Amino acid sequence: MRRPWLFYSQFAFTIGVCTFLIVPVIMSMMAGITENFFLGIKSGVTLRWVYEVLDLYLDTIYLSLLIAVICLIVTLILGIPTAYVLAKKSGRWARMFEEFLVLPVAIPGLAIALALIVTYGGFRDFRTSWGFILVGHVLYTLPFMVRSVLAVLSSTDFQTLEESAASLGASFWQRFFGIIIPNCRSGILAGSLMVVTLSVGEFNLTWMLHTPLTKTLPVGLADSYASMRLEIGSAYTLVFLIMILPLLIGLQMFGTSKERKPAVPDEDPSEQANQQEIAR
Amino acid sequence: MSDLKDQGTAINLLSCAKTFAGGVQALEPLDLEIAGGETVVLLGPSGCGKTTTLRIIAGLEEPDPGGRVMFGDDDVTRLPIEKRKIGMVFQSYALFPNMTVRENIAYGLMVRRMPKPDIDRRVGEMLEMMHIGDLEFRRIDQLSGGQCQRVALARAIAVQPRVLLLDEPLTALDAILRTRLRVEIDQLLRRLGITAVYVTHDQGEAMSLGDRIVVMSRGRVEQIGTPRDIYYKPNNDFVAEFIGTINRLRGIARGDHVEVAGASLPWSANRSGGEVEILFRPENVTISNLKSAHLKGNVVTSFFQGDRTKLILDGLGERQVIIETTDRVEFIAGQEIGFRIDPDSMIILNT
Ligand SMILES: Nc1ncnc2c1ncn2[C@@H]1O[C@H](COP(=O)(O)OP(=O)(O)OP(=O)(O)O)[C@@H](O)[C@H]1O
Ligand SMILES: [Mg+2]
């Protein structure tokens, strides 16, 4: 039989690739909790480096989370209505705008950052606040929110749902919050997880936009690798992974848990009527 | 449930036309008067403007300038759908997937801010009326097509609408369920006494549900009438061809008879000269012996259908003729048979 042979060779290949990718991550995390990286794990296990990271860079972690949350709120407020309008309008302009939305993803983060600095860099107070980074993050993540909401909207006949809600007397806002939003919940959730993970992990843009007082986690990470002991940088990676992994796992679980239950066969209505009569 | 009984609101469409962006005229100016409590069926082939008409009545589409929609004495032309107090049932059901059956039915009452106890009572009534009591807490994706349709009806009726609009509500169901629900909808509409507009392209549905049928084609009304009128006295070619099966033969009118395919048929209408078309339905003929027959033809095929036999004949003009008989005789291909047409059921169109 050829099949087992083929199967095992593919299996080995997959394992090989995974190992190649995962080992560095594990190594780095290990390095974060070893006493001395050059002596290896036998030098002892410690949480010292982790504490040191928290001590030195706790504010970057807070800032990262703060920016991610506000970025999420802003993309929700801007992104859902945008997706709704795009799904509703079928004209050429709507399609062009949709294409236009991909631009921030296609353009390198550095270029976006440069554009922002050139345009708004003159406003001192704004330039030195974390608001400046926030703007970059919103620009970068908004398309992801719009796209994932738009994908759900275009896969459901939301227009008919809205029409039937209207026929029942629901006003626009009642329809929007009672029908549209709940029915693109899966897209909103997927988009939200995407926005948060992207924002927390964003480096290119942020590195250009940051000031010594407005560092986010990834920027701090680069900083620590450049100027600190390797163990501190590695401990930092560990902290980062602990923050971001739950988000990624959440995203994954959400993506796979959307199975439809099969419809049940029609029951005989006369039988149901009989049952109801008996019940009475 | 006597509080459900309503006199029903009359609907009046006054020269309602519809031209879509891009210049497609989906509807020519249409005048339609629907009495309170009446069930009117819009019938016609795909793309003839049935849905467009229904959507104009609903308020989902605005008629071209000049058109007006009246509900009783109210001019509702400018009123958006949510203020028109209608109930609507869609072909795709359009149930809210984020809600249970109960929440779906309660939705219209909830957005009207009805007090909770009243909502509970009303939803209970609806569940019982549509025999879906045991589905109350199911999610929408746990329902079959027929159950969805019942929920959609319950939801539309729950708000006690002035008029009920149904757009091909049974098309997505299988044949058996369709017939069963058709009977249920018919009883429901009679019981509620509500004004209803029902769109379908199924003539069987139209005949059995409609007090009147509006036959449409290419954005135009071809005929408005009771099912009997439409079937027995079609106004024109289109209606005659669209409803049921019909045979047509060309002939020349000569005083009290018409010459058709070398034979002569008695004709009461006293119009002499000129070409006419004789139309008759397959069931309005009787097979007779060749001597006393009005017309003779050769059997091409016969289909035994239990209660009757359907025969396809040729030798009677350019088109084949279809007749039906309840005689318990076997017919064979090639056999020559004669038949008489019931003179009262003959339809004569001028050409
Ligand atoms: N939004 C629209 N924009 C442009 N043309 C439209 C629009 N809606 C309908 N039409 C056109 O108007 C005509 C009538 O459409 P309508 O939906 O009323 O037909 P229908 O009788 O309901 O057909 P069906 O039985 O297929 O549902 C069609 O030619 C259709 O292409
Ligand atoms: Mg239609």
XYZ file of C-alpha atoms and ligand atoms in Angstrom:
663
model
C 0.000 0.000 0.000
C 1.282 3.411 -0.970
C -1.035 5.413 1.134
C 0.489 4.916 4.592
C 3.897 5.786 3.189
C 2.556 8.987 1.646
C 0.653 9.779 4.808
C 3.682 9.346 7.073
C 5.949 11.390 4.831
C 3.404 14.220 4.804
C 2.981 13.919 8.538
C 6.738 14.107 9.074
C 6.991 17.107 6.784
C 4.224 18.939 8.673
C 5.827 18.178 12.009
C 9.164 19.356 10.648
C 7.780 22.684 9.476
C 5.896 23.231 12.726
C 8.993 22.475 14.750
C 11.054 24.866 12.677
C 8.504 27.617 13.366
C 7.685 26.868 16.973
C 11.123 26.075 18.399
C 12.380 29.690 18.207
C 9.255 30.880 20.015
C 9.743 28.298 22.757
C 13.456 29.092 22.949
C 12.688 32.760 23.358
C 10.111 32.110 26.058
C 12.509 29.788 27.844
C 15.198 32.419 27.674
C 12.836 34.780 29.470
C 12.744 32.540 32.536
C 16.318 31.224 32.693
C 18.839 32.660 35.100
C 21.504 33.039 32.461
C 20.779 32.520 28.795
C 24.376 31.686 27.858
C 24.581 28.945 30.458
C 21.213 27.550 29.438
C 18.274 26.328 31.466
C 20.548 24.447 33.925
C 21.561 27.804 35.376
C 18.118 27.884 37.004
C 14.591 29.074 36.422
C 13.534 32.503 37.601
C 10.753 35.045 37.245
C 13.247 37.856 37.853
C 13.332 38.994 34.250
C 9.558 39.000 34.029
C 9.374 41.214 37.123
C 12.020 43.466 35.676
C 10.052 43.810 32.452
C 6.910 44.653 34.371
C 8.883 47.157 36.384
C 10.500 48.838 33.398
C 7.815 48.537 30.785
C 4.490 48.222 32.601
C 3.387 51.596 31.263
C 3.989 50.447 27.672
C 1.714 47.484 28.351
C -0.961 49.750 29.753
C -0.626 52.139 26.839
C -0.865 49.291 24.356
C -4.025 48.028 25.966
C -5.476 51.529 26.233
C -4.789 52.266 22.573
C -6.153 48.866 21.531
C -9.410 49.399 23.438
C -9.950 52.941 22.189
C -8.950 51.879 18.694
C -11.575 49.129 18.928
C -14.251 51.569 20.046
C -13.412 53.980 17.244
C -13.349 51.279 14.571
C -16.690 49.949 15.847
C -18.285 53.372 15.659
C -16.828 54.134 12.240
C -16.625 50.667 10.772
C -20.096 49.202 11.308
C -22.006 52.101 9.723
C -19.477 52.191 6.873
C -19.925 48.486 6.189
C -23.703 48.893 6.382
C -23.730 51.731 3.880
C -21.336 49.892 1.550
C -23.512 46.776 1.669
C -26.611 48.788 0.907
C -25.281 50.897 -1.946
C -24.491 49.008 -5.090
C -23.141 51.861 -7.210
C -19.701 52.317 -8.726
C -18.673 54.785 -6.038
C -19.401 52.305 -3.285
C -17.227 49.662 -4.971
C -14.444 52.184 -5.482
C -14.581 53.191 -1.845
C -14.385 49.530 -0.880
C -11.188 49.157 -2.904
C -9.895 52.383 -1.455
C -10.322 50.948 2.033
C -7.658 48.322 1.383
C -5.025 50.985 0.793
C -3.826 51.295 4.398
C -3.214 47.537 4.389
C -1.396 47.561 1.075
C 0.755 50.609 1.807
C 3.684 49.913 4.166
C 3.051 51.115 7.695
C 6.139 53.309 7.522
C 4.691 55.210 4.587
C 1.419 55.823 6.397
C 3.299 57.004 9.441
C 5.404 59.320 7.336
C 2.295 60.744 5.711
C 0.783 61.368 9.138
C 3.921 63.039 10.408
C 4.207 65.226 7.334
C 0.589 66.265 7.608
C 0.000 66.578 11.346
C 3.510 66.577 12.763
C 3.336 70.338 13.164
C 0.683 70.145 15.844
C 3.058 69.756 18.792
C 0.595 68.654 21.456
C -1.036 66.169 19.157
C 2.293 64.874 17.876
C 3.525 64.109 21.381
C 0.328 62.488 22.668
C -0.613 58.840 22.262
C -3.566 60.149 20.252
C -1.130 60.361 17.358
C -0.427 56.648 17.556
C -4.146 55.980 17.940
C -4.875 57.727 14.650
C -2.317 55.526 12.912
C -3.785 52.401 14.452
C -7.336 53.357 13.490
C -6.246 54.007 9.903
C -4.522 50.671 9.784
C -7.208 48.514 11.462
C -10.419 50.111 10.198
C -10.393 48.185 6.886
C -10.297 44.905 8.787
C -13.388 45.834 10.767
C -15.257 47.075 7.696
C -14.327 44.015 5.668
C -15.373 41.434 8.209
C -18.700 43.146 8.916
C -19.254 43.621 5.197
C -18.570 39.940 4.557
C -21.320 38.898 6.979
C -23.733 41.499 5.648
C -23.242 40.392 2.072
C -23.741 36.748 2.964
C -27.127 37.393 4.606
C -30.169 38.916 2.985
C -30.141 41.712 5.528
C -32.098 44.017 3.251
C -35.126 41.723 3.368
C -34.692 41.311 7.111
C -34.713 45.056 7.457
C -37.736 45.386 5.206
C -39.654 42.861 7.234
C -38.722 44.658 10.452
C -39.919 47.894 8.882
C -43.185 46.278 7.847
C -43.701 45.405 11.505
C -43.390 49.058 12.421
C -39.734 49.318 13.456
C -38.067 52.689 12.941
C -34.606 52.970 11.383
C -32.778 52.953 14.718
C -34.845 50.088 16.072
C -33.946 48.134 12.935
C -30.283 49.051 13.094
C -29.772 48.090 16.718
C -32.346 45.310 16.954
C -31.845 43.524 13.649
C -28.748 44.612 11.748
C -26.219 44.650 14.591
C -27.297 41.371 16.229
C -27.278 39.637 12.866
C -23.766 40.678 11.948
C -22.524 39.900 15.459
C -20.159 37.225 14.134
C -18.533 39.721 11.763
C -18.310 42.368 14.461
C -16.683 39.904 16.849
C -14.200 38.615 14.304
C -13.396 42.185 13.300
C -12.966 43.229 16.940
C -10.522 40.443 17.726
C -8.632 41.307 14.582
C -8.477 44.999 15.459
C -7.322 44.361 19.021
C -4.629 41.848 18.058
C -3.391 44.031 15.222
C -3.333 47.111 17.399
C -1.537 45.402 20.272
C 1.076 43.890 17.960
C 1.520 46.820 15.543
C 5.154 47.890 15.223
C 5.994 49.597 11.902
C 3.622 52.505 12.176
C 3.958 52.828 15.908
C 7.726 52.909 15.864
C 7.603 55.928 13.550
C 4.855 57.667 15.478
C 6.042 57.098 19.027
C 7.895 59.493 21.266
C 9.993 58.498 24.302
C 6.915 59.056 26.432
C 4.482 57.226 24.194
C 5.851 53.756 23.707
C 3.658 50.766 23.109
C 4.514 47.190 23.939
C 6.123 46.139 20.633
C 8.151 49.345 20.504
C 9.309 48.708 24.049
C 10.182 45.190 23.024
C 12.428 46.407 20.214
C 13.908 48.873 22.638
C 14.698 46.204 25.217
C 16.252 43.903 22.632
C 18.458 46.765 21.495
C 19.567 48.036 24.870
C 18.982 45.427 27.569
C 20.060 41.935 28.434
C 18.717 39.283 26.086
C 16.817 37.706 28.997
C 14.770 40.850 29.509
C 13.823 41.006 25.862
C 12.839 37.356 26.025
C 10.791 37.837 29.177
C 9.100 40.684 27.385
C 8.176 38.296 24.541
C 6.711 35.992 27.132
C 4.525 38.750 28.546
C 3.488 39.721 25.062
C 2.511 36.179 24.148
C 0.541 35.758 27.351
C -1.398 38.859 26.433
C -1.993 38.058 22.803
C -2.492 34.294 22.852
C -5.921 34.347 24.520
C -7.044 36.776 21.827
C -5.769 34.580 19.023
C -7.305 31.471 20.544
C -10.584 33.353 20.949
C -10.461 34.347 17.305
C -9.804 30.784 16.262
C -12.564 29.344 18.420
C -14.994 31.885 17.131
C -14.143 31.063 13.555
C -14.834 27.372 13.975
C -17.884 27.445 16.243
C -20.274 28.718 13.606
C -21.904 25.478 12.570
C -25.539 25.473 11.510
C -27.930 23.085 13.069
C -29.898 21.055 10.525
C -33.558 21.847 10.077
C -36.035 19.417 11.545
C -38.647 17.785 9.329
C -42.094 19.292 9.185
C -44.521 17.890 11.678
C -48.076 17.251 10.756
C -50.062 20.343 11.756
C -53.276 18.377 12.287
C -51.421 16.305 14.835
C -50.193 19.421 16.578
C -53.709 20.798 16.562
C -54.951 17.591 18.161
C -52.315 17.773 20.841
C -53.329 21.295 21.612
C -56.955 20.283 21.871
C -56.092 17.522 24.256
C -54.066 19.965 26.301
C -57.043 22.262 26.654
C -60.971 35.819 18.943
C -63.594 38.201 17.678
C -61.273 41.157 18.226
C -59.251 39.887 15.277
C -62.172 40.447 12.998
C -61.809 43.701 11.199
C -63.836 45.286 8.482
C -60.645 45.581 6.461
C -59.210 48.636 4.810
C -59.873 49.299 1.151
C -56.814 49.858 -1.036
C -56.882 52.117 -4.025
C -54.030 52.503 -6.474
C -54.382 55.520 -8.725
C -52.250 55.467 -11.876
C -49.264 53.961 -10.092
C -46.387 53.458 -12.502
C -42.833 52.478 -11.662
C -39.693 53.268 -13.572
C -36.476 52.042 -12.011
C -33.171 53.833 -12.203
C -31.726 52.977 -15.568
C -35.039 53.600 -17.295
C -36.627 50.164 -16.919
C -40.370 50.677 -16.753
C -41.407 47.790 -14.536
C -45.002 48.942 -14.274
C -47.257 50.910 -16.575
C -49.752 53.233 -14.863
C -51.987 50.938 -12.868
C -55.408 51.613 -11.385
C -56.607 49.042 -8.929
C -59.423 49.167 -6.439
C -59.450 46.563 -3.689
C -62.463 46.445 -1.409
C -62.117 46.094 2.364
C -61.756 42.453 3.342
C -61.179 41.308 -0.202
C -58.392 38.946 -1.258
C -56.836 39.978 -4.537
C -54.251 37.815 -6.243
C -51.649 39.279 -8.559
C -50.858 36.603 -11.116
C -48.448 36.627 -14.010
C -45.208 35.266 -15.383
C -41.841 36.132 -13.899
C -40.799 39.752 -14.268
C -44.283 41.080 -15.017
C -44.266 43.522 -12.103
C -46.203 41.664 -9.404
C -43.626 42.233 -6.702
C -43.202 45.840 -7.777
C -46.951 46.421 -7.387
C -46.941 44.784 -3.969
C -43.956 46.830 -2.862
C -45.696 50.016 -3.937
C -48.683 49.077 -1.787
C -46.333 48.220 1.090
C -44.392 51.452 0.814
C -41.086 49.821 -0.036
C -41.174 51.404 -3.468
C -42.497 54.836 -4.331
C -44.689 55.100 -7.435
C -43.560 57.443 -10.192
C -44.769 61.031 -9.745
C -48.513 61.233 -10.286
C -49.267 57.856 -8.771
C -51.163 57.684 -5.496
C -51.778 54.949 -2.967
C -54.882 55.211 -0.808
C -55.702 53.109 2.249
C -59.388 53.813 2.779
C -59.539 57.598 2.878
C -55.885 58.071 3.852
C -53.408 59.014 1.178
C -50.392 56.934 2.202
C -48.249 57.634 -0.879
C -45.649 59.501 1.138
C -45.887 57.344 4.245
C -42.896 55.033 4.835
C -43.636 51.340 5.321
C -43.210 51.401 9.093
C -46.087 53.854 9.443
C -48.498 52.090 7.079
C -49.662 49.432 9.546
C -49.376 46.590 7.104
C -48.369 42.983 7.530
C -46.048 41.453 5.021
C -44.985 37.883 4.320
C -41.919 37.352 2.167
C -41.050 34.442 -0.081
C -37.843 33.913 1.859
C -39.794 34.240 5.166
C -37.281 36.851 6.408
C -37.529 35.648 9.990
C -35.000 37.210 12.330
C -32.272 34.606 12.893
C -31.156 36.253 16.125
C -34.496 35.585 17.796
C -36.640 32.644 18.833
C -40.057 31.963 17.346
C -41.666 33.747 20.245
C -39.422 36.809 19.936
C -40.074 36.959 16.209
C -43.822 37.057 16.737
C -43.480 39.577 19.552
C -41.149 41.882 17.608
C -43.831 44.022 15.970
C -45.623 44.448 19.291
C -42.395 45.237 21.097
C -41.356 48.026 18.739
C -44.824 49.489 19.252
C -44.107 49.507 23.002
C -47.121 47.390 23.850
C -47.271 46.515 27.577
C -45.663 43.168 28.390
C -48.834 41.326 29.545
C -50.616 42.331 26.336
C -47.690 41.083 24.250
C -47.741 37.753 26.084
C -51.457 37.358 25.511
C -51.251 38.266 21.845
C -48.253 36.019 21.143
C -50.086 33.168 22.885
C -53.089 33.718 20.629
C -50.913 33.690 17.531
C -49.048 30.537 18.546
C -52.331 28.764 19.076
C -53.926 30.059 15.920
C -51.055 28.908 13.711
C -50.609 25.610 15.611
C -46.998 26.354 16.471
C -47.319 26.402 20.260
C -44.640 23.779 20.766
C -42.126 25.703 18.665
C -42.305 28.777 20.897
C -38.719 28.665 22.122
C -37.047 27.208 19.041
C -34.471 29.173 17.134
C -35.228 29.973 13.535
C -32.573 27.643 12.146
C -34.298 24.758 13.902
C -37.486 25.093 11.859
C -38.576 23.458 8.628
C -39.823 25.488 5.683
C -43.484 24.980 6.497
C -42.949 25.924 10.125
C -41.047 29.050 9.060
C -43.960 30.072 6.893
C -46.396 29.666 9.786
C -44.177 31.783 12.020
C -43.884 34.429 9.304
C -47.671 34.560 9.008
C -48.123 34.713 12.774
C -45.606 37.531 13.010
C -47.317 39.532 10.280
C -50.803 39.076 11.732
C -49.792 39.682 15.357
C -49.682 43.456 14.893
C -53.255 43.491 13.556
C -52.326 45.122 10.276
C -54.763 47.046 8.122
C -53.811 44.985 5.096
C -51.848 41.792 4.623
C -49.408 41.517 1.732
C -47.991 38.164 0.705
C -45.266 37.761 -1.925
C -45.181 34.179 -3.192
C -45.300 32.829 0.353
C -45.518 29.192 -0.687
C -43.099 29.017 -3.615
C -40.212 27.676 -1.564
C -42.198 24.715 -0.234
C -42.778 21.260 -1.705
C -46.016 20.476 -3.517
C -47.847 18.669 -0.709
C -47.040 21.267 1.911
C -47.966 23.993 -0.523
C -51.473 22.638 -0.994
C -51.925 22.161 2.724
C -50.772 25.663 3.626
C -52.830 27.114 0.799
C -55.960 25.781 2.482
C -54.786 27.135 5.834
C -54.068 30.580 4.436
C -57.440 30.642 2.728
C -59.256 29.834 5.977
C -57.148 32.345 7.850
C -57.893 35.187 5.453
C -61.653 34.460 5.549
C -61.606 34.245 9.319
C -59.723 37.513 9.785
C -61.709 39.322 7.128
C -58.562 41.253 6.366
C -57.801 42.928 3.054
C -55.095 40.844 1.418
C -52.956 41.097 -1.673
C -51.346 37.832 -2.644
C -48.658 37.517 -5.302
C -48.107 34.234 -7.085
C -47.237 32.787 -10.449
C -49.135 29.591 -9.660
C -52.577 29.697 -11.227
C -53.920 26.968 -8.965
C -53.064 29.090 -5.941
C -54.560 32.161 -7.579
C -57.826 30.405 -8.440
C -58.365 28.924 -5.011
C -57.364 31.934 -2.906
C -58.474 34.973 -4.828
C -61.813 36.740 -4.619
C -60.465 38.464 -7.688
C -57.400 37.855 -9.808
C -55.328 40.502 -11.519
C -53.548 38.916 -14.467
C -50.451 40.865 -15.406
C -47.886 40.659 -18.135
C -44.920 42.894 -18.872
C -45.906 45.608 -16.441
C -49.481 45.757 -17.682
C -52.792 44.514 -16.321
C -54.313 42.103 -18.817
C -57.512 41.345 -16.953
C -59.081 41.816 -13.564
C -61.882 39.503 -12.589
C -63.151 36.670 -10.450
C -61.411 33.325 -10.980
C -64.462 32.173 -12.960
C -64.394 35.226 -15.201
C -60.735 34.806 -15.868
C -61.085 31.125 -16.649
C -64.290 31.143 -18.659
C -64.159 34.601 -20.213
C -60.551 35.560 -20.836
C -60.280 39.047 -22.302
C -57.480 38.308 -24.653
C -54.960 35.863 -25.999
C -52.529 36.266 -23.171
C -55.003 35.504 -20.401
C -56.482 32.600 -22.333
C -53.057 31.057 -22.857
C -51.773 31.769 -19.374
C -54.648 30.292 -17.386
C -55.194 26.576 -17.790
C -54.911 24.725 -21.098
C -56.708 26.090 -24.093
C -57.126 25.072 -27.721
C -57.387 27.575 -30.499
C -58.613 27.086 -34.034
C -58.884 29.577 -36.846
C -62.155 29.837 -38.711
C -64.320 32.004 -40.935
C -67.587 33.300 -39.556
C -70.595 32.708 -41.840
C -73.915 33.758 -40.337
C -74.960 31.196 -37.767
C -71.946 28.965 -38.100
C -68.174 29.058 -38.272
C -66.103 27.102 -40.739
C -63.207 25.425 -39.049
C -60.840 22.853 -40.523
C -63.307 21.839 -43.213
C -66.147 21.361 -40.741
C -68.750 23.749 -39.435
C -69.490 24.698 -35.883
C -72.734 26.229 -34.642
C -72.262 29.821 -33.544
C -74.763 31.963 -31.790
C -73.040 35.338 -31.981
C -74.397 36.844 -35.143
C -71.399 38.397 -36.722
C -70.854 37.632 -40.342
C -67.676 37.561 -42.347
C -64.072 37.837 -41.306
C -61.623 35.603 -39.573
C -62.250 34.568 -35.990
C -60.488 32.409 -33.468
C -62.349 29.740 -31.599
C -60.989 28.896 -28.173
C -62.129 26.008 -26.048
C -60.847 24.146 -23.031
C -60.001 20.417 -23.099
C -62.719 19.535 -20.579
C -65.552 21.178 -22.545
C -65.782 18.571 -25.275
C -67.600 15.269 -25.517
C -66.458 12.422 -27.696
C -69.174 11.455 -30.125
C -69.594 9.184 -33.107
C -67.980 10.440 -36.257
C -71.283 11.279 -37.936
C -72.615 13.732 -35.358
C -69.189 15.177 -34.449
C -68.359 18.873 -34.766
C -64.723 18.165 -35.446
C -62.602 15.161 -36.220
C -58.965 14.518 -35.493
C -56.408 11.767 -35.214
C -55.083 10.618 -31.865
C -51.357 11.313 -31.538
C -50.972 10.235 -27.929
C -53.283 9.428 -25.077
C -52.472 9.855 -21.413
C -54.527 7.827 -18.989
C -54.845 9.810 -15.770
C -57.189 7.662 -13.757
C -60.272 9.808 -13.533
C -59.936 10.916 -17.122
C -57.962 10.424 -20.268
C -56.131 13.214 -22.000
C -55.889 12.996 -25.766
C -53.641 14.913 -28.091
C -55.069 15.214 -31.575
C -53.759 16.496 -34.862
C -55.277 17.123 -38.264
C -57.137 20.193 -36.986
C -55.048 23.115 -38.141
C -51.435 23.937 -37.491
C -51.528 23.285 -33.751
C -52.314 20.105 -31.926
C -55.538 20.011 -29.962
C -55.786 18.683 -26.420
C -59.056 17.231 -25.177
C -60.077 15.351 -22.064
C -62.674 12.681 -21.620
C -64.032 10.647 -18.734
C -65.084 7.812 -21.071
C -63.679 4.469 -20.006
C -62.565 3.623 -23.501
C -59.042 2.928 -24.577
C -57.735 5.090 -27.390
C -54.935 4.097 -29.681
C -52.557 6.265 -31.615
C -53.646 6.950 -35.192
C -57.308 6.368 -34.429
C -59.705 8.937 -35.866
C -62.182 10.293 -33.364
C -64.884 12.914 -33.459
C -65.966 15.272 -30.705
C -68.482 17.996 -30.003
C -67.714 21.263 -28.287
C -70.129 22.575 -25.695
C -71.282 25.773 -27.463
C -71.687 27.776 -24.246
C -68.102 27.258 -23.252
C -66.658 28.382 -26.568
C -64.630 31.557 -26.384
C -64.446 33.626 -29.505
C -61.812 36.291 -30.024
C -61.738 38.545 -33.044
C -58.545 38.503 -34.991
N -34.644 47.434 -7.973
C -34.808 47.253 -9.302
N -34.036 47.929 -10.184
C -34.208 47.772 -11.509
N -35.101 46.963 -12.070
C -35.905 46.257 -11.253
C -35.795 46.360 -9.826
N -36.718 45.554 -9.271
C -37.360 44.964 -10.296
N -36.889 45.389 -11.488
C -37.388 44.971 -12.816
O -38.763 45.228 -12.878
C -39.462 44.181 -13.530
C -40.564 43.654 -12.665
O -39.992 43.054 -11.535
P -40.847 42.363 -10.396
O -39.910 41.975 -9.328
O -41.977 43.230 -10.027
O -41.372 41.055 -11.142
P -42.265 39.878 -10.570
O -43.527 39.879 -11.342
O -42.373 39.954 -9.106
O -41.419 38.621 -11.018
P -41.096 37.267 -10.215
O -42.267 36.364 -10.413
O -39.893 36.754 -10.925
O -40.838 37.621 -8.798
C -38.410 43.155 -13.902
O -38.102 43.319 -15.264
C -37.238 43.490 -13.035
O -36.033 43.203 -13.703
Mg -41.568 38.768 -7.475
